[in-house]
PDB file of C-alpha atoms in Angstrom:
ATOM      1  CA  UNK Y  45      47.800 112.933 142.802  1.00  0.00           C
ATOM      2  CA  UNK Y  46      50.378 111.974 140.233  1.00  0.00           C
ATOM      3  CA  UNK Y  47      50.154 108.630 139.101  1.00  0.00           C
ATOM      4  CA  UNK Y  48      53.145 106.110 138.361  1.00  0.00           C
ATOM      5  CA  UNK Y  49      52.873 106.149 135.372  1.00  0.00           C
ATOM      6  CA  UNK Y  50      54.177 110.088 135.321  1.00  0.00           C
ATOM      7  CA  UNK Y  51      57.874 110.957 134.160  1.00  0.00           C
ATOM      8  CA  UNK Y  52      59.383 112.480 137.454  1.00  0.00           C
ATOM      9  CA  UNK Y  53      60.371 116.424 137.350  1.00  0.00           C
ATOM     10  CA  UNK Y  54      64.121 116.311 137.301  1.00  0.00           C
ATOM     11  CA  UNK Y  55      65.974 117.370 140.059  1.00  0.00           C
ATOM     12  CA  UNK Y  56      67.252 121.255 139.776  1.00  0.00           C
ATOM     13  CA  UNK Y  57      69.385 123.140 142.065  1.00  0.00           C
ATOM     14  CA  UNK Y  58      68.305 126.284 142.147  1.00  0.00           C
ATOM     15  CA  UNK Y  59      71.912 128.283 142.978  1.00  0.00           C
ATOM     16  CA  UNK Y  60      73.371 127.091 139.803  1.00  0.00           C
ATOM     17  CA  UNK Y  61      70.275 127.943 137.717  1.00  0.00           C
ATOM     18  CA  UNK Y  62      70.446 131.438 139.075  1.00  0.00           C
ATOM     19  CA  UNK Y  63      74.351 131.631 138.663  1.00  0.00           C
ATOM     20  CA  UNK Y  64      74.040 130.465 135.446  1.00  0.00           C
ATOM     21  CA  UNK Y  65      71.234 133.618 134.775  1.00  0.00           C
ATOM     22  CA  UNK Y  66      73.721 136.282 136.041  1.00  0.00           C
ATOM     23  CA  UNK Y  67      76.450 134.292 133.775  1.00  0.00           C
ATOM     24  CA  UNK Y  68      74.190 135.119 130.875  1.00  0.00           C
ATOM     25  CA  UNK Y  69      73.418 138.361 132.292  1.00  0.00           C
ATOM     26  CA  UNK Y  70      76.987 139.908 132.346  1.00  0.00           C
ATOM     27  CA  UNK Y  71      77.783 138.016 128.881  1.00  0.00           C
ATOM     28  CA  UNK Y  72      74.790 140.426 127.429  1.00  0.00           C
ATOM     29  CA  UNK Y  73      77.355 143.737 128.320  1.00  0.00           C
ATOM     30  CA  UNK Y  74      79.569 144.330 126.630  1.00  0.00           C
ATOM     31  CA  UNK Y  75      81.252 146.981 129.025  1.00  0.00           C
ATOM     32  CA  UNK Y  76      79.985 145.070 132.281  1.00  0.00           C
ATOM     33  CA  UNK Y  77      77.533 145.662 134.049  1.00  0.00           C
ATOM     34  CA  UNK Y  78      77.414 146.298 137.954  1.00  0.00           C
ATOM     35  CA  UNK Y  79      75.890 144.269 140.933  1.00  0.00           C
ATOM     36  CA  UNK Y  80      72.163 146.207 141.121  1.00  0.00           C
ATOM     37  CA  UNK Y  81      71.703 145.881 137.335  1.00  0.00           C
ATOM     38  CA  UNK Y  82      72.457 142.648 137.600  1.00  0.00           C
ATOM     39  CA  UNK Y  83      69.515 142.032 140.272  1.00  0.00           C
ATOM     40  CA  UNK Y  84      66.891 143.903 138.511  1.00  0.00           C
ATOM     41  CA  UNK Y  85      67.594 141.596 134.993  1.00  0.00           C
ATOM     42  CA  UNK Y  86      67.734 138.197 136.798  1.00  0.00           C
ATOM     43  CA  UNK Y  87      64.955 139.436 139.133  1.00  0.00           C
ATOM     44  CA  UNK Y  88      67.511 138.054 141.769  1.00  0.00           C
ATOM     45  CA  UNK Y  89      67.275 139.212 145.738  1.00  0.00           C
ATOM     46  CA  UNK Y  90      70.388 141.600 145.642  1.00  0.00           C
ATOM     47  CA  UNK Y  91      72.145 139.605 148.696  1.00  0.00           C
ATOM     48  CA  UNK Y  92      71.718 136.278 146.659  1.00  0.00           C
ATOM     49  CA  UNK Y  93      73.039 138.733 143.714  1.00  0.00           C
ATOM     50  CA  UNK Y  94      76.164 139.879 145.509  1.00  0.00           C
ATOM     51  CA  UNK Y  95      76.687 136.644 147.043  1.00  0.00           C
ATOM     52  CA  UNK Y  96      76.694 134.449 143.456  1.00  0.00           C
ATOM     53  CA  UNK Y  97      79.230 137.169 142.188  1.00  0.00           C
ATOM     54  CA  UNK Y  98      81.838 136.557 145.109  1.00  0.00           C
ATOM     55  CA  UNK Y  99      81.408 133.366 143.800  1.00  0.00           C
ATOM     56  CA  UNK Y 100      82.019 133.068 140.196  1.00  0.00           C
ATOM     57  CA  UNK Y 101      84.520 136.065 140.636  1.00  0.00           C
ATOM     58  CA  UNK Y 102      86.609 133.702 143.331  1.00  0.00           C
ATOM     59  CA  UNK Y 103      86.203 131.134 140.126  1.00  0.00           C
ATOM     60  CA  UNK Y 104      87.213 132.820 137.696  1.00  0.00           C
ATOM     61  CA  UNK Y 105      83.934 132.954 135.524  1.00  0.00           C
ATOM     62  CA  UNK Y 106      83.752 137.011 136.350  1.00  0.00           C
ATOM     63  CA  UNK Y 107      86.505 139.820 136.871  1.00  0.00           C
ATOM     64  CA  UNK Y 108      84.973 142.737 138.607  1.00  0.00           C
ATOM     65  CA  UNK Y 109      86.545 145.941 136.988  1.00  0.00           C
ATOM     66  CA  UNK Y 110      85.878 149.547 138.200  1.00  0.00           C
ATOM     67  CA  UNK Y 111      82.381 148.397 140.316  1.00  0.00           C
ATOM     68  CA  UNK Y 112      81.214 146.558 137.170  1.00  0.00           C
ATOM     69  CA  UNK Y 113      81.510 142.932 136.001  1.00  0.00           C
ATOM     70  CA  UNK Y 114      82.636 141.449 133.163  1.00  0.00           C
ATOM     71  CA  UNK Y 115      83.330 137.543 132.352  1.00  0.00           C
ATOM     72  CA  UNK Y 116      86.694 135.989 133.452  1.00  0.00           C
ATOM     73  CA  UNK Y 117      89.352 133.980 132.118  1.00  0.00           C
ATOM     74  CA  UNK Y 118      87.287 130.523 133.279  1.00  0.00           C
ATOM     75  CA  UNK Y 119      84.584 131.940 131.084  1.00  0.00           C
ATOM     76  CA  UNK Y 120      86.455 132.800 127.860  1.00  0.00           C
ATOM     77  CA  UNK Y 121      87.603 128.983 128.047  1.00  0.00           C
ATOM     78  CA  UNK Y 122      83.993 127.600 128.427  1.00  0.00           C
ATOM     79  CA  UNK Y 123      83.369 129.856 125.246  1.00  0.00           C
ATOM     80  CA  UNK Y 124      86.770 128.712 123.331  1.00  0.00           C
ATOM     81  CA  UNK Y 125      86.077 125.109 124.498  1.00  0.00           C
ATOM     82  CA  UNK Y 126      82.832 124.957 122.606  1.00  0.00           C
ATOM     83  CA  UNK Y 127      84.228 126.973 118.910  1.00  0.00           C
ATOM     84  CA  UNK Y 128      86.965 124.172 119.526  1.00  0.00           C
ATOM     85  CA  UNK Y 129      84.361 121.266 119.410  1.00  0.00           C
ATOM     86  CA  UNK Y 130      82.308 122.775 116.443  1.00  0.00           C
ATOM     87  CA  UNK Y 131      85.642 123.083 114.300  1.00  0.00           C
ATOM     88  CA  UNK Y 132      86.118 119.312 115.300  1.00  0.00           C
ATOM     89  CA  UNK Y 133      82.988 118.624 114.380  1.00  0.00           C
ATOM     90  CA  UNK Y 134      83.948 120.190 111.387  1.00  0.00           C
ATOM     91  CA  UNK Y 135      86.705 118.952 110.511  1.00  0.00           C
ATOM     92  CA  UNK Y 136      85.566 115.107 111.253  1.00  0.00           C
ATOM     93  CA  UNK Y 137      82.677 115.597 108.880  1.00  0.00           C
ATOM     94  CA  UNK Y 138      84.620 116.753 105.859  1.00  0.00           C
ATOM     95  CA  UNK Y 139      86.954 113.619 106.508  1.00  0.00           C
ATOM     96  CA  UNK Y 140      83.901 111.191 106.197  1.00  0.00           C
ATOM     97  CA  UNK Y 141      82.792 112.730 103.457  1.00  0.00           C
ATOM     98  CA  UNK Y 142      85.545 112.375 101.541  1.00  0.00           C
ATOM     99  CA  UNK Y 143      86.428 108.848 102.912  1.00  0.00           C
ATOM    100  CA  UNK Y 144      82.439 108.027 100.939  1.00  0.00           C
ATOM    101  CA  UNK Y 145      83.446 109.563  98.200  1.00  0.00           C
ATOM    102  CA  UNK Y 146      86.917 108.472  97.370  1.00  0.00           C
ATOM    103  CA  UNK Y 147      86.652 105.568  99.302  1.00  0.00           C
ATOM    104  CA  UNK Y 148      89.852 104.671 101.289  1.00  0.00           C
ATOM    105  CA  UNK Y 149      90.572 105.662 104.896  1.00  0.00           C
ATOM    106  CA  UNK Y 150      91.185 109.682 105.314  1.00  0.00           C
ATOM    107  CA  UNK Y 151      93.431 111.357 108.651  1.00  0.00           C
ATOM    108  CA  UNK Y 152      94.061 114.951 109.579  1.00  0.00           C
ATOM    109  CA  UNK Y 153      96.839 115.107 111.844  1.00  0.00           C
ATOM    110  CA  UNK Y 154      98.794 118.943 113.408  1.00  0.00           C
ATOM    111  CA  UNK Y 155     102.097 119.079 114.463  1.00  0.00           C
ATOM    112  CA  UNK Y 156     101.647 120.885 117.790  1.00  0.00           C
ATOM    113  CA  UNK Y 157     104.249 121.257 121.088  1.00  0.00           C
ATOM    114  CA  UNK Y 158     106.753 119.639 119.113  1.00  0.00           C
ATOM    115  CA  UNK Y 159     104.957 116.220 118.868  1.00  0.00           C
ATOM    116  CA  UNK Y 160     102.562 114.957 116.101  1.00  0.00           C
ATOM    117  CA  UNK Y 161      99.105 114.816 117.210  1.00  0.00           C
ATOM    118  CA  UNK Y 162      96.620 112.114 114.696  1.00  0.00           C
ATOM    119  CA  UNK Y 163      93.502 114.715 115.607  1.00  0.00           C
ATOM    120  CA  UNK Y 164      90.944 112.354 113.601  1.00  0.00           C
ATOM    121  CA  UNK Y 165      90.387 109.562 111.499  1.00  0.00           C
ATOM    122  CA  UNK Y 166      87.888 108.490 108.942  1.00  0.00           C
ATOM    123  CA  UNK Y 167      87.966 104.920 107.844  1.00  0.00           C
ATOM    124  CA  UNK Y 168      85.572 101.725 107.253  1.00  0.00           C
ATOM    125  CA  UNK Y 169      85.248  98.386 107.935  1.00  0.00           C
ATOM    126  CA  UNK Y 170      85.601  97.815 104.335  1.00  0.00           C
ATOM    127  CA  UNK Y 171      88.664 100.328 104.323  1.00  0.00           C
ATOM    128  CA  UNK Y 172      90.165 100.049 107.773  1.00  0.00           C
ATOM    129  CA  UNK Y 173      92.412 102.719 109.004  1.00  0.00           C
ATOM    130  CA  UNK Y 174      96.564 101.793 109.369  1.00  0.00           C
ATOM    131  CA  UNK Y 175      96.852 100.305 112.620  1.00  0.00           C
ATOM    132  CA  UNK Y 176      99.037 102.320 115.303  1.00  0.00           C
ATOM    133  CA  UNK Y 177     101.221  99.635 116.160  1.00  0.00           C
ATOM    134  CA  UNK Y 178     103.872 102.039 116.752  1.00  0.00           C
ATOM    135  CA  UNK Y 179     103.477 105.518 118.671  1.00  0.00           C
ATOM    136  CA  UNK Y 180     103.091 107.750 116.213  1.00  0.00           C
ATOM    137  CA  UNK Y 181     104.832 110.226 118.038  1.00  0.00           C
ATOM    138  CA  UNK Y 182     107.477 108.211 118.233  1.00  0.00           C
ATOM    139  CA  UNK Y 183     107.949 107.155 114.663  1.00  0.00           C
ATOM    140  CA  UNK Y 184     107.329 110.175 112.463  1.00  0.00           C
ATOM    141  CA  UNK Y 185     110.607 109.810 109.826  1.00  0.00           C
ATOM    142  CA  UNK Y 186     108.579 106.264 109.183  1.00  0.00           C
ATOM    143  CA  UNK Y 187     104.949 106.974 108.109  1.00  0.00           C
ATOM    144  CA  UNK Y 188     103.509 109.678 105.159  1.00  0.00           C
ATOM    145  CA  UNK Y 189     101.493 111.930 107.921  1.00  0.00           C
ATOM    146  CA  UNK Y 190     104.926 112.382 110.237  1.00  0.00           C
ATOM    147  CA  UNK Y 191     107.476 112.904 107.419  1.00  0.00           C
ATOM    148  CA  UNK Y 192     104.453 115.379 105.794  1.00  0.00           C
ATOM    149  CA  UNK Y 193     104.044 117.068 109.061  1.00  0.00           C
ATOM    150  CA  UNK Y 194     108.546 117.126 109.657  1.00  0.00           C
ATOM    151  CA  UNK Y 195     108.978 119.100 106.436  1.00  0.00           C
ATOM    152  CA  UNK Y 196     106.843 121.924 107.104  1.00  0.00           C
ATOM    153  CA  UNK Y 197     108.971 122.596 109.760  1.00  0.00           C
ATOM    154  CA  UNK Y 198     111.821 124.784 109.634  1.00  0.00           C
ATOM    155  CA  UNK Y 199     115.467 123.653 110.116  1.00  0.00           C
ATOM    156  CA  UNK Y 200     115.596 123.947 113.937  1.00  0.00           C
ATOM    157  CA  UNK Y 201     112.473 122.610 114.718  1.00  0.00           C
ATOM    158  CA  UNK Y 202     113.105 119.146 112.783  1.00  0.00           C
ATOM    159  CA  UNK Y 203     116.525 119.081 114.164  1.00  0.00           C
ATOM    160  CA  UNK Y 204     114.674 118.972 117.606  1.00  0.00           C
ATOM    161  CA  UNK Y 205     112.188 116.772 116.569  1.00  0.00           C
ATOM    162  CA  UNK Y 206     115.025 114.219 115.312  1.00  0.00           C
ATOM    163  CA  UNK Y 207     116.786 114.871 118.465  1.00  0.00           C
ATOM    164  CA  UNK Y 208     114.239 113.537 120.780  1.00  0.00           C
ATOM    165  CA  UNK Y 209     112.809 111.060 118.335  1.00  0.00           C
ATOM    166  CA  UNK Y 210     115.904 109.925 116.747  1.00  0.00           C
ATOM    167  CA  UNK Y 211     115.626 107.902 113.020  1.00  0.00           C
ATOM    168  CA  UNK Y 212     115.242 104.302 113.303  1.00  0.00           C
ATOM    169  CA  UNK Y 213     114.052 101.348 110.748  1.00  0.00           C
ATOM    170  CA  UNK Y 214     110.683  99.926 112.007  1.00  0.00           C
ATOM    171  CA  UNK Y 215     110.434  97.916 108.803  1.00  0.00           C
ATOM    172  CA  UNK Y 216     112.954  97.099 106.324  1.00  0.00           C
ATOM    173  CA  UNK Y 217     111.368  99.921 104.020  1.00  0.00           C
ATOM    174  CA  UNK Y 218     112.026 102.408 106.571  1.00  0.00           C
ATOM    175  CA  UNK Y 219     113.767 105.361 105.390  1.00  0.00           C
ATOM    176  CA  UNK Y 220     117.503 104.294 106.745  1.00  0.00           C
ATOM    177  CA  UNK Y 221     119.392 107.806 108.488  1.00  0.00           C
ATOM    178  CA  UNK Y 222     118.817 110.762 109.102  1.00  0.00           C
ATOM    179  CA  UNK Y 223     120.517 112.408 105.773  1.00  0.00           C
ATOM    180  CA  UNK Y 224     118.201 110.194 103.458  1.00  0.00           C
ATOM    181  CA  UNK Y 225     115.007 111.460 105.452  1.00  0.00           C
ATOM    182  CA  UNK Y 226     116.392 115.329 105.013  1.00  0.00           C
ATOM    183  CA  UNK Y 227     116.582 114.710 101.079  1.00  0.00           C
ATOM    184  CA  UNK Y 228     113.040 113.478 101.322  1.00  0.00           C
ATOM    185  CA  UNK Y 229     112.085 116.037 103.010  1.00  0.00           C
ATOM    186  CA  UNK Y 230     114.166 119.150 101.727  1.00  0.00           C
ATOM    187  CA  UNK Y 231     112.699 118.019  97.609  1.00  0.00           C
ATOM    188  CA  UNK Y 232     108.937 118.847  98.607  1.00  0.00           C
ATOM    189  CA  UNK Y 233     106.665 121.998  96.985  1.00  0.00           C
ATOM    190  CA  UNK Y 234     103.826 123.171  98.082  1.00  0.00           C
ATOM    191  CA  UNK Y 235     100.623 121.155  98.253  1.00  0.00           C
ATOM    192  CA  UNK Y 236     103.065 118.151  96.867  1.00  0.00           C
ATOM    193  CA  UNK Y 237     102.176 114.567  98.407  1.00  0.00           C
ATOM    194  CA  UNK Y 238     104.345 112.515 100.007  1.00  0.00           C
ATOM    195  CA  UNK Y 239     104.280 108.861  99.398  1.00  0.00           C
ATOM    196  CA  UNK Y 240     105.403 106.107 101.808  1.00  0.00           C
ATOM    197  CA  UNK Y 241     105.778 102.705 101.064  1.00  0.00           C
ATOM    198  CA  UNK Y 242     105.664  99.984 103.542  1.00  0.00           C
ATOM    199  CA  UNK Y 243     108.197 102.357 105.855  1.00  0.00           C
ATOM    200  CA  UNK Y 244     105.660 101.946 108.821  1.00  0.00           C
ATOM    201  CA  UNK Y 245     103.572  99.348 108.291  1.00  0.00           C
ATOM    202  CA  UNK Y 246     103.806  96.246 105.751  1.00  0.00           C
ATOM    203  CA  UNK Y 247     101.615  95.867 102.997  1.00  0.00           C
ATOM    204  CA  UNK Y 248     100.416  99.547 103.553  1.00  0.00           C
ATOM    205  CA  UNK Y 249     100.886 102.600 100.922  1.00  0.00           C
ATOM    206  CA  UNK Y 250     100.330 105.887 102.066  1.00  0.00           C
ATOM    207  CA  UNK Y 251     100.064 109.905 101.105  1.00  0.00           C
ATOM    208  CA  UNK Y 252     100.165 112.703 103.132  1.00  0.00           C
ATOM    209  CA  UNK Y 253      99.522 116.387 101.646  1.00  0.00           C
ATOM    210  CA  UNK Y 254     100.584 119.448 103.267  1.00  0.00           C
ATOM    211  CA  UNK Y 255      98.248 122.094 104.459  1.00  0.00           C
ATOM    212  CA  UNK Y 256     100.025 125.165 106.211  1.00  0.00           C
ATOM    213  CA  UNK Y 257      97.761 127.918 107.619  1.00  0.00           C
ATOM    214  CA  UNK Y 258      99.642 130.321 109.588  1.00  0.00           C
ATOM    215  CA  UNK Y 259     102.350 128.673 111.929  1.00  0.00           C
ATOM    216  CA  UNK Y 260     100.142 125.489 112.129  1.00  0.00           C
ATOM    217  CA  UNK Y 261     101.651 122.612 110.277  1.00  0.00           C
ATOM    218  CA  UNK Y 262      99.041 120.360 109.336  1.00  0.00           C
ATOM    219  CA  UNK Y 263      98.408 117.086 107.249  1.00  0.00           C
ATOM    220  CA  UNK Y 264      95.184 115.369 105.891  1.00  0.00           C
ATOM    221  CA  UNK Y 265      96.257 111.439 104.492  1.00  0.00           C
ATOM    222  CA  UNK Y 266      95.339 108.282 102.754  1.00  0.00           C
ATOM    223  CA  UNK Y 267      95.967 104.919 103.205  1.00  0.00           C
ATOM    224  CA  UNK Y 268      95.462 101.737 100.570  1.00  0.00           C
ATOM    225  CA  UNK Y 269      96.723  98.273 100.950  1.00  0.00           C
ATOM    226  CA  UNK Y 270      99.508  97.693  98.736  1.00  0.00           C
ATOM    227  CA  UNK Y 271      98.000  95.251  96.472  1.00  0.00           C
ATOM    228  CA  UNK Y 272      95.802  98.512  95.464  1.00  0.00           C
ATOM    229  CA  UNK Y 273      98.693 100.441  94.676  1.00  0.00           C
ATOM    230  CA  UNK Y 274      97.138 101.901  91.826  1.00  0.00           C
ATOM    231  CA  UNK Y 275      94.401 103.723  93.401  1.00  0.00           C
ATOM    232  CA  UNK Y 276      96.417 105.918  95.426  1.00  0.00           C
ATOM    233  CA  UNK Y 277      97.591 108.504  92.947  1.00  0.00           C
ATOM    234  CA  UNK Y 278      94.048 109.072  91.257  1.00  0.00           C
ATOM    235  CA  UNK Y 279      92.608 109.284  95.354  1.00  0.00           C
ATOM    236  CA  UNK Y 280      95.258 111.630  95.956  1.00  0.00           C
ATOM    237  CA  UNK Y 281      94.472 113.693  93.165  1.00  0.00           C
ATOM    238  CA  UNK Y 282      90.642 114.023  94.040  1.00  0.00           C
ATOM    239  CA  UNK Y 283      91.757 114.674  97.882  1.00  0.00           C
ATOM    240  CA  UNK Y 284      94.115 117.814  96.680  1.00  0.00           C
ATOM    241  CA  UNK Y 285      90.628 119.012  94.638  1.00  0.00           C
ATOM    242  CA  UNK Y 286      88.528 118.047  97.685  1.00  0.00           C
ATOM    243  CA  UNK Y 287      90.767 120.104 100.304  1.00  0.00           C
ATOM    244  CA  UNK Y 288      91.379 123.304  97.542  1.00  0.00           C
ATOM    245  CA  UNK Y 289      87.348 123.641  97.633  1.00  0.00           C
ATOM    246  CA  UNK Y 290      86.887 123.369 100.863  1.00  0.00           C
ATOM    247  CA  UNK Y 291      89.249 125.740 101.903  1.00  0.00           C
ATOM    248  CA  UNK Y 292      88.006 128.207  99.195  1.00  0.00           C
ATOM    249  CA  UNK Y 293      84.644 128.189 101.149  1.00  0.00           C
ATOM    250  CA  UNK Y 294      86.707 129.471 104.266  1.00  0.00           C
ATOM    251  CA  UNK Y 295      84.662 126.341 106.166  1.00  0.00           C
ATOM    252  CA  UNK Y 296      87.853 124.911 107.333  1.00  0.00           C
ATOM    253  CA  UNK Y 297      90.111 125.855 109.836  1.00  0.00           C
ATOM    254  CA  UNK Y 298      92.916 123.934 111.601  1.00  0.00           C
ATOM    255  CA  UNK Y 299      93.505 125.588 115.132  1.00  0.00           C
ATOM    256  CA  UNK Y 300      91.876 123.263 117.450  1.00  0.00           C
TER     257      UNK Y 300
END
């Protein structure tokens, strides 16, 4: 008689354990494999068998192909969804590392769809992270990781960036029209930082570098209050080394 004292079985249901098997079973061929093979490696009844397959083939999670089965499109994603998390996870830990060891706030933000996208930050309660007072969407020609993220894009795509997001002074450092941002911009190499001062936020300094892999435009930045002026250009400096190493490992990757 089990006492109350006794953690409680948790509840199962048995159809999606068994689905999940014959998930696990088709993933292990390559080729597919068909319905009765399927059975005998689950040790499943072959009605239950057939029926789960209907099932996750009207879902997507299986294509049946030539009397076999093979996993579907719903599957794939499950698969993709997860490699997407672990290069998060990835990318989140090399930004806190490097926000301990050079000790100011750290972003990594893509330029994807035609709209900047902040992807993560790093930052302390010592070193607190620029506040997003205005979308940053919106106000890319203002801040270091928007202008960074504008000039790695070719002609046509800034124009259309500009278009929909036109130029605008948010703070009276704010580069002024749309000619002055495009000689910003146009003057940039490779790997070069690009400072902003107080253009998005007052009493803020802040450098974005480039990083390009592929036809992903991409961005990892620094923030210091401006009073501290004179630690951005020697954190900068240890960020370019920081980045170079890691991407010599091939650990990093920026299509999430």
């Amino acid at each position: 008689m089990a006492t109350a004292t006794q953690t409680a079985a948790p509840t199962l249901i048995g159809s999606v354990q068994r689905a999940l098997r014959l998930l696990e079973a088709v993933a292990s061929h390559a080729d597919g494999a068909p319905a009765k093979q399927l059975a005998r490696e689950t040790g499943l009844p072959l009605p239950t068998t057939y029926h789960l397959l209907r099932t996750l083939t009207h879902e997507g999670y299986l294509l049946r192909d030539k009397g076999v089965f093979v996993l579907g499109d719903a599957a794939v994603r499950l698969a993709g969804g997860g490699d997407v998390q672990n290069r998060r996870i990835k990318i989140e830990d090399s930004l806190a590392r490097w926000r301990d060891e050079i000790g100011v706030p750290i972003y990594f933000a893509l330029y994807r769809e035609g709209e900047v996208e902040l992807v993560a930050i790093a930052d302390t309660a010592s070193n607190p992270a620029v506040d997003e007072w205005a979308d940053f969407r919106e106000t890319a020609h203002a801040h270091a990781i928007g202008q960074c993220l504008l000039s790695q894009l070719d002609p046509e795509s800034r124009q259309d960036h500009l278009d929909r997001h036109p130029v605008e002074a948010i703070t009276p450092y704010t580069v002024r029209n749309h000619r002055a941002l495009s000689q910003r911009l146009g003057g940039l190499g490779r790997m070069e930082p690009l400072v902003e001062r107080q253009e998005y936020a007052l009493g803020t300094i802040c450098a974005a570098i480039p990083i390009t892999a592929g036809s992903t435009a991409a961005t990892v930045a620094i923030s210091v209050p401006l009073h501290q002026e004179e630690r951005l250009l020697p954190a900068v400096e240890r960020l370019r080394t920081e980045i170079g190493r890691l991407f010599n490992s091939l650990a990093f990757s920026i299509s999430i």
